[in-house]
Amino acid sequence: MKYRHLLSFFALAASLSVQAQNTTQELVLNTLKPGAEIQKTMYGIFFEDINFAADGGLYAEMIKNRSFEFPQALQGWKTAGNVKIMDDGPFERNPHYARLSDPGHAHKRTVLENEGFFGMGIEKDHEYRFSVWARVPDGKPSKLRVEFVDVLREEHGRMNFDRVKLDIDSKEWKKYTATFKSSETHAKAYVRIFLDDKETVDVEHVSLFPTDTFNGHENGMRKDLAQALADLKPGVFRFPGGCIVEGSDLDTRYQWKNSVGPVENRPLNQNRWQYTFTHRFYPDYYQSYGLGFYEYFLLSEEIGSEPLPILSVGLACQYQNDDMSAHVPVDQLDSYVQDALDLIEFANGDVTTTWGKLRADMGHPAPFNLKYLGIGNEQWGPEYPERLEVFVKALRKAHPEIKLVGSSGPDPDGEKFDYLWPEMNRLGADLVDEHFYRPVDFFKKAATRYDNYPRKGAKVFAGEYACHEDGKAWNHYYAALMEAAFMTGLERNADIVHMATYAPLFAHVEGWQWRPDMIWFDNLKTVRTCSYYVQQLYSVYKGTNVMPLTMGNQPVTGAEGQEGLFATACLDKATNQYYVKIVNVSKKDLTVPVTLKVKKPKAAVADRDVHCIRFSCGDPDAENTVEHPNRITPTESHFSMTGNTLQAHIPAESFSVFVIPVQ
Ligand code: AHR
């Protein structure tokens, strides 16, 4: 104890010398007035299949175009010998398959080679499950041989895997499976399937997964990426997007009913982001729907989030379709509304209902407890509320328990936004989705954005946001610091802000078309960006109630005289701790006295151990990369707090969370 006092003495002395220069006014946390409840859904994740986030990303399938359904049936595949594409396969909605026949010459071979998504990442000592639906159409037994090659090695060296042979013996379609183990790590493996006998073999739905997926599901998620989501402790999980909900046209909108049931029979959908790669030639961006609504609900449950599906309102992407004939007429929305009603049945319905039964058949008899549903993504103009109204009427009647999320359009202000907010209130939306991809200045100012919002009416869902800074690296530290400053305003206004999700979530380093993004990855590695850590600190230290925190009797919003500080505080009733978040956007190191206003100031009987989690970096332009994924990560330290005041040393351009036990 003596030693501790000595340390405190030195800490105090050190802080006094800093104080001489840069001590700010005190921050006062009024412990007598716990404020609004912070919703469980406050900080969450926004998932969209953009930047190869699903196929080639979170969805652990490693074979591209596994069902030969891309419009160019052999895209992603190379062939040699005698390979034909047929279209009368066993899966009605994916009718194509490949027929491998004898090439007719002793030295020739018939082989299919799949390139994966930018290659396949294979790890040493990990196991992989290869499977294929196959048959011998002539009824004569035959063989397949499966091998892996490493395309980074000169001459495409064969990898140190077992070469597996599969005996194909049935005239009927059957699933054949083999498991491999690698003794090496490879960033760019390809898989080859040889016809290893004379007789013809038909192959369909060729699949390769690591056996070690997140929570071990066979049709599962890449473990490192899903774990990164779980580590965010997200309160809400929005899916499947984004513009992808709307599609480039109505035909390519996300149709959840196509994304459930056996994976082999989920039809392919063109990805809405297919044609948006300005810098690359990628006409190969499709959605296999292997990661479908069942998998989204399950993942949401497993990472402890409330699921928030968003469905089409009958408007195709308005950026790409300004002609009204591209959209569903208001009086023809029945099937769209039915999709919404059926989705609620799929998520929550009894197992005796049609859609509840399908959920049970897929492995989840218990309901998913869906509470929120969004209709429409980034829509605008009168055409949106006109359509939304039809949904609201039907959904309120059948499911008054479901909270409905409407949209305020693509911008956080301006004509579209000003028109839609009152319209959402007129229709009685429970939450309104706001989007802002904006520069540094916007984010600094937006820390006070919600301070003067009306307290009545729909709640706010800050559904897509990220700080974009032209001419800078993507996901650099300073942009994340601005997001941290902005988020103090979310927390302070938790009475009306009920959800917030950074966007987009994922990007493959070789397959992105939008940046910045929260998590980058290649086929082997994950990069948690600076923005990721900011999100994580807010989410992990979310608390249960906002607490009043002031500097000079004002909220701490970087205002004049506040030394570039943005701060907020909350109480966590579950752990009996205060979380004080302080963002310093100035270039000065500061000493900030944080005083707890208590009933009886002398009640502080013992020193408190204050845990500090700090995110800081000397270089505002620095970022985490695949080469240096852990360059900037939060650090932890402890302070001793004597009495009710903490002398918080706050470095220049830093974000700190102080965890203070309630006494
Ligand atoms: O997050 C990327 C895109 O930004 C979303 O799909 C869309 O809603 C917004 O325009």
XYZ file of C-alpha atoms and ligand atoms in Angstrom:
673
model
C 0.000 0.000 0.000
C 2.862 2.317 0.966
C 4.462 1.554 -2.358
C 1.219 2.467 -4.105
C 1.097 5.834 -2.348
C 4.668 6.455 -3.370
C 3.737 5.712 -6.977
C 0.742 8.021 -6.724
C 3.045 10.701 -5.342
C 5.391 10.392 -8.311
C 2.453 10.249 -10.738
C 1.081 13.406 -9.150
C 4.444 15.132 -9.290
C 4.839 14.178 -12.926
C 1.366 15.353 -13.727
C 1.930 18.645 -11.886
C 4.904 19.431 -14.076
C 2.744 18.802 -17.172
C -0.090 20.756 -15.570
C 2.080 23.816 -15.455
C 1.665 24.004 -19.187
C -1.427 22.192 -20.339
C -3.929 21.601 -17.599
C -7.458 22.093 -18.834
C -10.579 23.054 -16.953
C -11.983 20.124 -15.072
C -14.401 17.640 -16.549
C -17.272 17.079 -14.144
C -19.108 13.780 -14.145
C -22.334 14.278 -12.239
C -22.932 10.903 -10.620
C -26.187 12.107 -9.069
C -28.080 12.219 -12.325
C -27.928 9.012 -14.373
C -29.365 9.858 -17.771
C -30.984 7.989 -20.631
C -30.700 4.271 -21.017
C -28.225 3.153 -23.661
C -29.831 0.612 -25.935
C -28.365 -2.841 -26.342
C -28.409 -2.141 -30.092
C -26.407 1.071 -29.793
C -23.198 -0.059 -31.556
C -23.392 -2.714 -34.186
C -22.243 -3.924 -37.559
C -23.423 -3.327 -41.088
C -22.740 -6.240 -43.396
C -22.910 -5.979 -47.151
C -21.492 -8.153 -49.885
C -19.316 -5.398 -51.334
C -15.506 -5.712 -51.731
C -15.862 -9.546 -51.844
C -17.143 -9.519 -48.286
C -19.296 -12.662 -48.632
C -18.138 -15.107 -51.335
C -14.361 -14.858 -51.130
C -14.589 -13.297 -47.672
C -16.638 -14.108 -44.593
C -18.270 -17.105 -46.273
C -15.564 -19.741 -46.015
C -16.259 -21.453 -49.374
C -13.027 -21.455 -51.378
C -14.286 -22.505 -54.813
C -15.431 -19.775 -57.158
C -18.392 -20.582 -59.403
C -18.833 -23.907 -57.659
C -22.054 -24.748 -59.515
C -20.990 -23.614 -62.998
C -23.825 -21.062 -62.943
C -21.904 -17.900 -63.830
C -23.157 -16.632 -67.219
C -19.810 -17.793 -68.573
C -20.155 -21.244 -67.090
C -16.419 -21.874 -66.784
C -15.432 -18.561 -65.256
C -13.004 -19.242 -62.415
C -12.147 -22.610 -63.962
C -9.490 -23.734 -66.411
C -10.025 -26.915 -68.328
C -7.981 -29.401 -70.294
C -9.037 -32.489 -72.191
C -12.685 -33.325 -72.661
C -14.901 -31.095 -70.501
C -18.470 -30.210 -71.443
C -20.994 -28.039 -69.622
C -24.421 -29.664 -69.306
C -27.646 -28.129 -68.059
C -29.934 -30.896 -66.812
C -28.409 -31.290 -63.354
C -30.018 -32.440 -60.123
C -30.565 -28.963 -58.659
C -33.463 -27.248 -60.309
C -32.276 -23.690 -59.661
C -28.651 -24.472 -60.531
C -29.014 -26.814 -63.519
C -25.462 -26.631 -64.917
C -22.690 -29.121 -64.237
C -19.463 -30.299 -65.875
C -19.062 -33.597 -67.720
C -15.523 -34.960 -67.628
C -14.848 -37.568 -70.298
C -11.900 -39.491 -71.651
C -9.762 -37.149 -73.830
C -9.174 -40.026 -76.185
C -5.386 -40.093 -76.230
C -3.062 -41.909 -73.878
C -1.023 -38.811 -72.969
C -3.893 -36.378 -72.657
C -5.703 -35.599 -69.446
C -9.118 -34.273 -68.586
C -8.880 -31.809 -65.761
C -10.673 -28.878 -64.146
C -8.714 -26.271 -62.198
C -10.363 -23.713 -59.898
C -8.651 -20.429 -59.054
C -10.651 -19.633 -55.937
C -11.112 -16.026 -54.996
C -7.717 -14.522 -55.790
C -6.328 -17.982 -55.045
C -7.093 -20.010 -51.952
C -5.423 -19.451 -48.583
C -4.326 -22.773 -47.140
C -2.737 -22.988 -43.699
C -0.221 -25.408 -42.294
C -1.775 -28.177 -40.177
C -5.308 -27.078 -41.007
C -7.855 -29.458 -42.405
C -9.964 -28.856 -45.501
C -13.110 -30.623 -46.614
C -13.505 -31.147 -50.327
C -16.906 -32.236 -51.580
C -18.512 -32.745 -54.943
C -21.843 -33.987 -56.224
C -21.050 -36.570 -58.864
C -22.326 -39.513 -60.859
C -21.185 -41.848 -63.588
C -23.824 -41.290 -66.288
C -23.028 -44.570 -68.048
C -23.243 -46.540 -64.843
C -19.587 -47.654 -65.145
C -17.439 -46.876 -62.088
C -14.767 -44.236 -62.521
C -12.382 -42.113 -60.477
C -11.539 -38.496 -59.709
C -8.196 -37.350 -58.352
C -8.017 -34.099 -56.438
C -4.799 -32.135 -55.957
C -3.749 -28.696 -54.833
C -1.156 -26.547 -56.553
C 0.560 -23.394 -55.425
C 0.503 -20.834 -58.211
C 3.045 -18.625 -56.488
C 5.650 -21.308 -56.878
C 7.494 -21.534 -60.115
C 5.953 -24.176 -62.354
C 2.879 -24.279 -60.131
C 4.438 -26.731 -57.720
C 2.171 -29.442 -56.414
C 1.530 -28.899 -52.755
C 2.350 -31.093 -49.879
C -1.145 -32.479 -49.535
C -2.381 -36.003 -49.836
C -3.587 -36.551 -53.369
C -7.043 -37.833 -52.830
C -8.818 -40.286 -55.088
C -12.573 -40.525 -55.100
C -14.317 -43.625 -56.458
C -17.432 -42.518 -58.265
C -19.656 -45.536 -58.425
C -23.256 -44.438 -58.725
C -25.377 -43.617 -61.718
C -27.433 -41.429 -59.380
C -26.139 -38.081 -58.147
C -24.391 -38.433 -54.793
C -22.248 -36.232 -52.591
C -18.634 -37.434 -52.250
C -16.366 -36.002 -49.577
C -12.656 -36.103 -48.754
C -10.644 -34.338 -46.068
C -7.115 -33.005 -46.584
C -4.477 -31.683 -44.267
C -1.742 -29.324 -45.396
C 1.758 -29.406 -44.015
C 2.507 -25.977 -45.436
C 0.951 -22.543 -45.637
C 0.059 -21.227 -49.072
C -1.444 -17.870 -49.941
C -2.474 -18.763 -53.465
C -3.432 -22.359 -53.895
C -5.579 -23.654 -56.750
C -7.411 -26.963 -56.800
C -7.290 -29.462 -59.674
C -9.771 -32.236 -60.320
C -8.555 -34.908 -62.723
C -10.577 -37.588 -64.382
C -8.494 -40.559 -63.223
C -10.085 -43.322 -65.240
C -11.591 -43.903 -68.660
C -15.250 -43.621 -67.771
C -17.148 -40.332 -67.791
C -17.905 -38.520 -64.532
C -20.366 -35.637 -64.055
C -19.475 -33.107 -61.370
C -21.651 -30.464 -59.744
C -21.447 -28.145 -56.718
C -17.703 -28.530 -56.180
C -16.898 -27.213 -52.734
C -13.937 -26.705 -50.421
C -14.142 -25.426 -46.855
C -11.744 -25.333 -43.937
C -13.172 -27.745 -41.354
C -12.346 -25.203 -38.668
C -14.982 -22.610 -39.449
C -16.486 -20.217 -36.896
C -18.321 -22.472 -34.422
C -17.618 -25.428 -36.697
C -20.591 -25.081 -39.051
C -20.156 -27.046 -42.253
C -21.570 -24.269 -44.437
C -19.651 -21.876 -42.221
C -17.808 -18.607 -41.878
C -14.092 -17.929 -42.046
C -13.052 -18.151 -38.426
C -10.711 -15.157 -38.199
C -13.186 -12.826 -39.877
C -16.187 -13.974 -37.854
C -14.096 -13.761 -34.690
C -13.251 -10.164 -35.544
C -17.001 -9.515 -35.609
C -17.605 -11.345 -32.338
C -14.808 -9.329 -30.700
C -16.689 -6.152 -31.545
C -19.491 -7.315 -29.222
C -21.988 -5.856 -31.660
C -25.444 -5.053 -30.346
C -27.095 -5.145 -33.747
C -26.263 -6.897 -36.993
C -27.656 -5.354 -40.164
C -27.752 -7.465 -43.335
C -27.590 -7.991 -46.304
C -26.690 -4.309 -47.109
C -26.739 -1.597 -48.540
C -27.434 -1.086 -52.196
C -27.355 -4.833 -52.622
C -30.842 -4.922 -51.105
C -32.075 -2.886 -54.072
C -30.040 -4.476 -56.879
C -28.886 -2.791 -60.091
C -32.404 -3.618 -61.232
C -35.294 -5.435 -59.598
C -34.128 -8.804 -60.919
C -30.814 -8.508 -59.117
C -32.230 -7.242 -55.804
C -31.463 -9.450 -52.817
C -34.238 -12.041 -52.554
C -34.014 -13.701 -49.178
C -36.192 -16.636 -50.178
C -33.528 -17.625 -52.709
C -30.935 -17.598 -49.947
C -32.460 -20.311 -47.734
C -32.857 -24.097 -48.025
C -30.155 -26.498 -49.271
C -27.107 -24.557 -50.493
C -26.882 -26.608 -53.672
C -30.221 -25.226 -54.808
C -29.801 -21.556 -53.959
C -29.721 -19.707 -57.267
C -26.886 -17.396 -58.200
C -27.467 -13.642 -58.183
C -25.367 -11.017 -59.875
C -23.718 -8.757 -57.353
C -24.882 -5.150 -57.598
C -21.237 -4.095 -57.228
C -20.175 -6.177 -60.230
C -19.762 -3.217 -62.556
C -18.376 -0.709 -60.087
C -14.734 -1.716 -60.220
C -13.352 1.219 -62.107
C -9.786 0.080 -61.689
C -10.080 -3.615 -62.457
C -11.634 -6.059 -64.819
C -13.942 -8.175 -62.714
C -17.011 -9.408 -64.473
C -17.044 -12.258 -61.969
C -18.748 -10.851 -58.891
C -21.784 -12.970 -58.069
C -23.617 -13.998 -54.924
C -23.836 -17.742 -54.427
C -26.244 -17.061 -51.525
C -24.289 -19.721 -49.621
C -24.189 -17.031 -46.959
C -27.930 -16.505 -46.820
C -30.543 -15.341 -44.378
C -30.386 -18.481 -42.223
C -26.620 -18.046 -41.863
C -27.023 -14.325 -41.121
C -29.556 -15.005 -38.379
C -27.399 -17.743 -36.916
C -24.255 -15.622 -36.936
C -26.162 -12.766 -35.397
C -27.302 -15.041 -32.580
C -23.827 -16.477 -32.083
C -22.190 -13.077 -31.744
C -24.925 -11.801 -29.444
C -26.522 -9.208 -31.760
C -30.073 -8.307 -32.588
C -30.639 -9.208 -36.238
C -31.721 -6.365 -38.507
C -32.609 -7.536 -41.998
C -33.341 -4.910 -44.650
C -35.706 -5.762 -47.493
C -36.485 -4.215 -50.858
C -39.303 -1.676 -50.871
C -39.861 -2.299 -54.576
C -37.430 0.383 -55.753
C -34.327 -0.687 -57.648
C -31.150 1.322 -56.941
C -32.229 4.902 -57.655
C -28.720 5.955 -58.602
C -28.820 3.497 -61.462
C -32.522 3.731 -62.382
C -34.103 7.152 -62.708
C -36.946 5.911 -64.895
C -40.031 4.991 -62.845
C -40.693 1.985 -65.065
C -37.670 0.321 -63.401
C -39.561 0.119 -60.095
C -42.583 -1.783 -58.837
C -45.836 0.193 -59.176
C -47.395 0.992 -55.806
C -50.417 -1.222 -56.470
C -48.269 -4.226 -57.369
C -46.265 -4.638 -54.200
C -48.091 -7.692 -52.868
C -45.292 -10.208 -53.354
C -42.778 -7.795 -51.796
C -44.988 -7.290 -48.759
C -45.515 -11.045 -48.583
C -41.725 -11.502 -48.552
C -41.591 -9.283 -45.466
C -44.393 -11.155 -43.704
C -42.855 -14.506 -44.584
C -39.474 -13.369 -43.326
C -40.956 -12.693 -39.915
C -42.459 -16.181 -40.019
C -39.103 -17.640 -41.042
C -37.364 -15.905 -38.131
C -39.967 -16.185 -35.419
C -42.742 -18.504 -36.591
C -43.709 -21.748 -34.969
C -42.214 -24.872 -36.515
C -45.672 -25.826 -37.754
C -45.772 -22.794 -40.081
C -44.393 -23.052 -43.611
C -41.394 -20.791 -43.083
C -40.879 -21.680 -39.422
C -40.661 -25.304 -40.520
C -37.985 -24.476 -43.066
C -35.960 -22.760 -40.325
C -36.342 -25.879 -38.177
C -35.404 -28.161 -41.081
C -32.278 -26.080 -41.589
C -31.280 -26.773 -37.991
C -32.828 -24.070 -35.808
C -36.246 -25.003 -34.400
C -36.082 -22.205 -31.814
C -37.079 -18.778 -33.118
C -34.418 -16.204 -33.901
C -36.385 -13.521 -32.020
C -36.410 -10.960 -34.777
C -37.418 -7.554 -33.404
C -36.390 -5.099 -36.130
C -37.006 -4.943 -39.851
C -35.851 -2.320 -42.351
C -37.775 -1.628 -45.546
C -35.810 0.103 -48.272
C -32.163 1.122 -48.189
C -31.053 4.476 -49.537
C -34.303 5.524 -51.191
C -35.521 9.021 -51.834
C -38.373 11.095 -53.262
C -42.123 10.609 -52.835
C -41.810 7.202 -54.505
C -40.299 5.871 -51.287
C -42.930 6.819 -48.652
C -45.685 5.905 -51.123
C -44.370 2.359 -51.189
C -43.270 2.172 -47.592
C -46.794 3.043 -46.484
C -48.120 -0.161 -48.057
C -45.625 -2.210 -46.034
C -46.234 -0.286 -42.824
C -49.980 -0.928 -42.986
C -49.583 -4.643 -43.573
C -46.784 -5.129 -41.051
C -48.384 -3.097 -38.267
C -51.551 -5.139 -38.678
C -49.884 -8.540 -38.684
C -46.853 -7.804 -36.491
C -47.229 -4.768 -34.250
C -44.333 -6.152 -32.176
C -41.764 -5.597 -34.950
C -39.951 -2.256 -34.980
C -39.706 -0.770 -38.455
C -36.692 1.053 -39.832
C -37.146 3.622 -42.613
C -34.572 5.604 -44.575
C -33.639 9.280 -44.815
C -31.909 8.840 -48.174
C -28.276 8.926 -49.211
C -27.252 12.237 -47.570
C -27.175 13.420 -43.969
C -28.731 16.783 -44.877
C -30.255 18.600 -47.856
C -33.488 18.345 -49.757
C -33.925 14.570 -49.815
C -33.112 14.261 -46.140
C -35.358 17.174 -45.088
C -38.235 15.682 -47.022
C -37.882 12.143 -45.724
C -37.549 12.636 -41.966
C -41.064 14.145 -41.560
C -42.377 11.493 -43.924
C -40.891 8.749 -41.768
C -42.535 10.286 -38.718
C -45.833 10.570 -40.567
C -45.661 6.846 -41.337
C -44.694 6.050 -37.760
C -41.287 4.478 -38.489
C -39.611 3.449 -35.240
C -36.103 4.257 -36.446
C -34.715 6.292 -39.321
C -31.528 5.253 -41.058
C -29.030 8.068 -41.781
C -25.959 7.736 -43.999
C -22.843 9.854 -43.995
C -19.563 9.221 -45.701
C -18.019 12.615 -45.058
C -14.697 14.420 -44.452
C -12.937 15.371 -41.227
C -14.701 18.719 -40.740
C -18.105 17.143 -40.992
C -17.214 14.574 -38.361
C -15.864 17.151 -35.936
C -19.023 19.219 -36.209
C -21.271 16.181 -36.195
C -20.328 15.515 -32.582
C -23.129 17.968 -31.758
C -25.416 16.816 -34.581
C -27.942 15.118 -32.345
C -27.861 17.561 -29.413
C -30.743 19.540 -30.863
C -32.688 16.781 -32.625
C -36.370 16.545 -31.675
C -36.840 14.246 -28.709
C -40.161 12.940 -30.004
C -40.804 10.735 -33.018
C -38.613 8.130 -34.645
C -35.240 7.256 -33.139
C -31.981 7.571 -35.040
C -30.105 4.729 -36.671
C -26.753 6.121 -37.870
C -26.715 3.220 -40.297
C -23.735 3.963 -42.539
C -20.900 6.292 -41.717
C -17.160 6.626 -42.058
C -14.732 9.526 -42.155
C -13.294 9.889 -45.664
C -10.254 12.077 -46.119
C -9.199 12.775 -49.689
C -5.560 12.371 -50.512
C -4.839 10.314 -47.405
C -4.246 6.664 -46.843
C -7.445 4.740 -46.285
C -8.349 3.846 -42.734
C -5.557 5.982 -41.373
C -5.422 6.838 -37.712
C -6.676 10.425 -37.911
C -9.926 9.458 -39.665
C -10.612 6.963 -36.873
C -9.892 9.656 -34.286
C -12.531 11.850 -35.937
C -14.986 8.970 -35.780
C -14.215 8.625 -32.074
C -14.888 12.352 -31.562
C -18.159 12.084 -33.489
C -19.258 9.059 -31.476
C -19.188 11.039 -28.232
C -22.265 12.738 -29.708
C -23.944 9.390 -30.332
C -23.428 8.355 -26.738
C -24.457 11.701 -25.242
C -27.691 11.473 -27.239
C -28.429 7.837 -26.512
C -32.001 8.814 -25.647
C -32.650 9.279 -29.387
C -29.758 7.456 -31.061
C -30.569 3.785 -30.720
C -28.267 2.230 -33.310
C -25.060 3.112 -35.110
C -23.071 1.062 -37.587
C -19.851 1.999 -39.407
C -19.785 1.024 -43.098
C -18.701 -0.833 -45.079
C -17.524 -3.660 -42.895
C -15.182 -5.834 -44.979
C -12.828 -5.542 -47.940
C -10.579 -8.062 -49.671
C -7.242 -6.389 -50.415
C -7.393 -7.667 -53.987
C -11.111 -7.232 -54.527
C -12.257 -3.940 -53.094
C -14.216 -1.262 -54.864
C -15.053 0.959 -51.871
C -12.793 2.278 -49.151
C -12.241 2.957 -46.293
C -13.631 -0.226 -44.713
C -13.559 -1.492 -41.162
C -11.808 -4.839 -41.668
C -9.436 -5.708 -44.498
C -8.289 -9.206 -45.307
C -6.450 -11.361 -47.780
C -6.862 -15.109 -48.062
C -4.889 -15.762 -44.887
C -4.863 -12.642 -42.765
C -7.212 -10.138 -41.160
C -6.458 -6.473 -40.604
C -8.384 -4.723 -37.866
C -8.197 -1.069 -38.856
C -7.990 1.956 -36.550
C -11.710 2.475 -37.163
C -12.270 -1.088 -35.965
C -10.611 -0.366 -32.627
C -12.623 2.819 -32.145
C -15.828 0.885 -32.763
C -14.696 -1.854 -30.429
C -13.892 0.523 -27.568
C -17.291 2.159 -27.810
C -19.065 -1.158 -28.001
C -17.187 -2.975 -25.260
C -17.478 0.048 -22.937
C -21.052 0.830 -23.873
C -22.554 1.036 -20.411
C -26.228 1.096 -19.532
C -26.902 4.808 -18.886
C -25.505 8.082 -20.157
C -24.020 10.258 -17.403
C -23.840 14.040 -17.584
C -20.270 15.110 -18.290
C -19.412 18.786 -18.653
C -16.520 21.173 -18.963
C -17.358 24.735 -17.925
C -20.975 23.582 -17.520
C -21.165 22.629 -21.215
C -21.125 19.229 -22.902
C -17.621 18.417 -24.082
C -17.812 18.899 -27.834
C -14.523 20.493 -28.809
C -16.103 23.930 -28.348
C -14.031 27.061 -27.804
C -12.063 26.835 -24.591
C -12.352 23.054 -24.483
C -8.852 22.508 -25.889
C -9.928 20.160 -28.680
C -11.520 17.712 -26.279
C -14.595 15.636 -27.005
C -15.821 13.521 -24.134
C -18.709 11.535 -22.827
C -19.449 9.319 -19.851
C -21.742 6.483 -18.968
C -22.530 4.160 -16.118
C -22.525 0.404 -16.464
C -25.017 -0.875 -13.922
C -23.990 -4.450 -14.634
C -20.358 -3.931 -13.612
C -20.851 -0.911 -11.347
C -18.319 1.181 -13.224
C -18.224 4.517 -14.988
C -16.716 4.666 -18.458
C -15.302 8.078 -19.333
C -14.319 8.439 -22.989
C -12.032 11.332 -23.851
C -10.905 12.200 -27.364
C -8.184 14.790 -27.782
C -8.017 16.002 -31.391
C -5.503 18.747 -30.583
C -1.770 18.506 -31.024
C -1.187 19.170 -27.312
C -0.642 16.739 -24.491
C -3.142 17.691 -21.820
C -3.750 17.045 -18.167
C -7.462 16.843 -17.638
C -8.841 16.716 -14.086
C -11.915 14.483 -14.120
C -14.007 15.059 -11.020
C -16.911 12.905 -9.933
C -19.634 15.021 -8.434
C -20.981 12.924 -5.558
C -23.490 13.500 -2.743
C -20.932 13.490 0.059
C -17.552 14.433 -1.379
C -15.774 12.881 1.575
C -17.312 9.523 0.827
C -14.311 8.497 -1.238
C -12.816 6.163 1.283
C -10.101 4.412 -0.624
C -7.973 4.916 -3.676
C -9.588 3.598 -6.801
C -7.800 1.590 -9.399
C -8.691 3.205 -12.710
C -8.157 1.106 -15.782
C -7.325 3.076 -18.910
C -7.580 1.740 -22.443
C -5.887 4.116 -24.811
C -5.714 4.399 -28.563
C -3.006 6.731 -29.783
C -0.412 7.027 -32.503
C 2.245 9.640 -33.177
C 1.568 9.598 -36.909
C -1.936 10.668 -37.927
C -1.448 9.150 -41.392
C -0.385 5.725 -40.143
C -2.601 2.714 -40.666
C -2.698 -1.030 -40.080
C -1.959 -3.075 -43.176
C -1.684 -6.713 -44.174
C 2.083 -6.422 -43.734
C 1.767 -4.655 -40.369
C -1.675 -5.534 -39.017
C -0.830 -4.646 -35.418
C 0.968 -1.386 -35.937
C -1.686 0.619 -34.067
C -3.633 -1.127 -31.319
C -5.064 0.033 -27.985
C -2.807 -0.167 -24.949
C -3.803 -0.617 -21.328
C -2.596 1.027 -18.154
C -3.712 1.646 -14.591
C -3.976 4.807 -12.541
C -4.666 5.338 -8.929
C -7.441 7.819 -8.221
C -7.399 9.504 -4.837
C -10.618 11.105 -3.653
C -13.022 11.981 -6.421
C -10.651 13.510 -8.918
C -8.605 11.712 -11.520
C -5.732 13.652 -13.053
C -6.020 12.209 -16.515
C -3.026 12.630 -18.747
C -4.372 12.793 -22.277
C -1.787 12.663 -25.060
C -2.189 14.729 -28.215
C -4.466 13.128 -30.831
C -5.595 10.239 -28.703
C -8.713 8.417 -27.586
C -8.875 7.100 -24.018
C -11.461 5.155 -22.081
C -11.178 5.382 -18.295
C -12.919 2.665 -16.330
C -13.679 4.044 -12.877
C -15.224 1.845 -10.209
C -18.298 3.302 -8.528
C -17.675 3.676 -4.797
O -21.603 1.090 -47.871
C -21.531 1.177 -49.248
C -22.795 1.745 -49.870
O -22.992 3.064 -49.488
C -24.083 1.092 -49.455
O -24.353 -0.038 -50.170
C -25.106 2.134 -49.734
O -26.229 2.049 -48.911
C -24.347 3.429 -49.614
O -24.492 4.202 -50.735
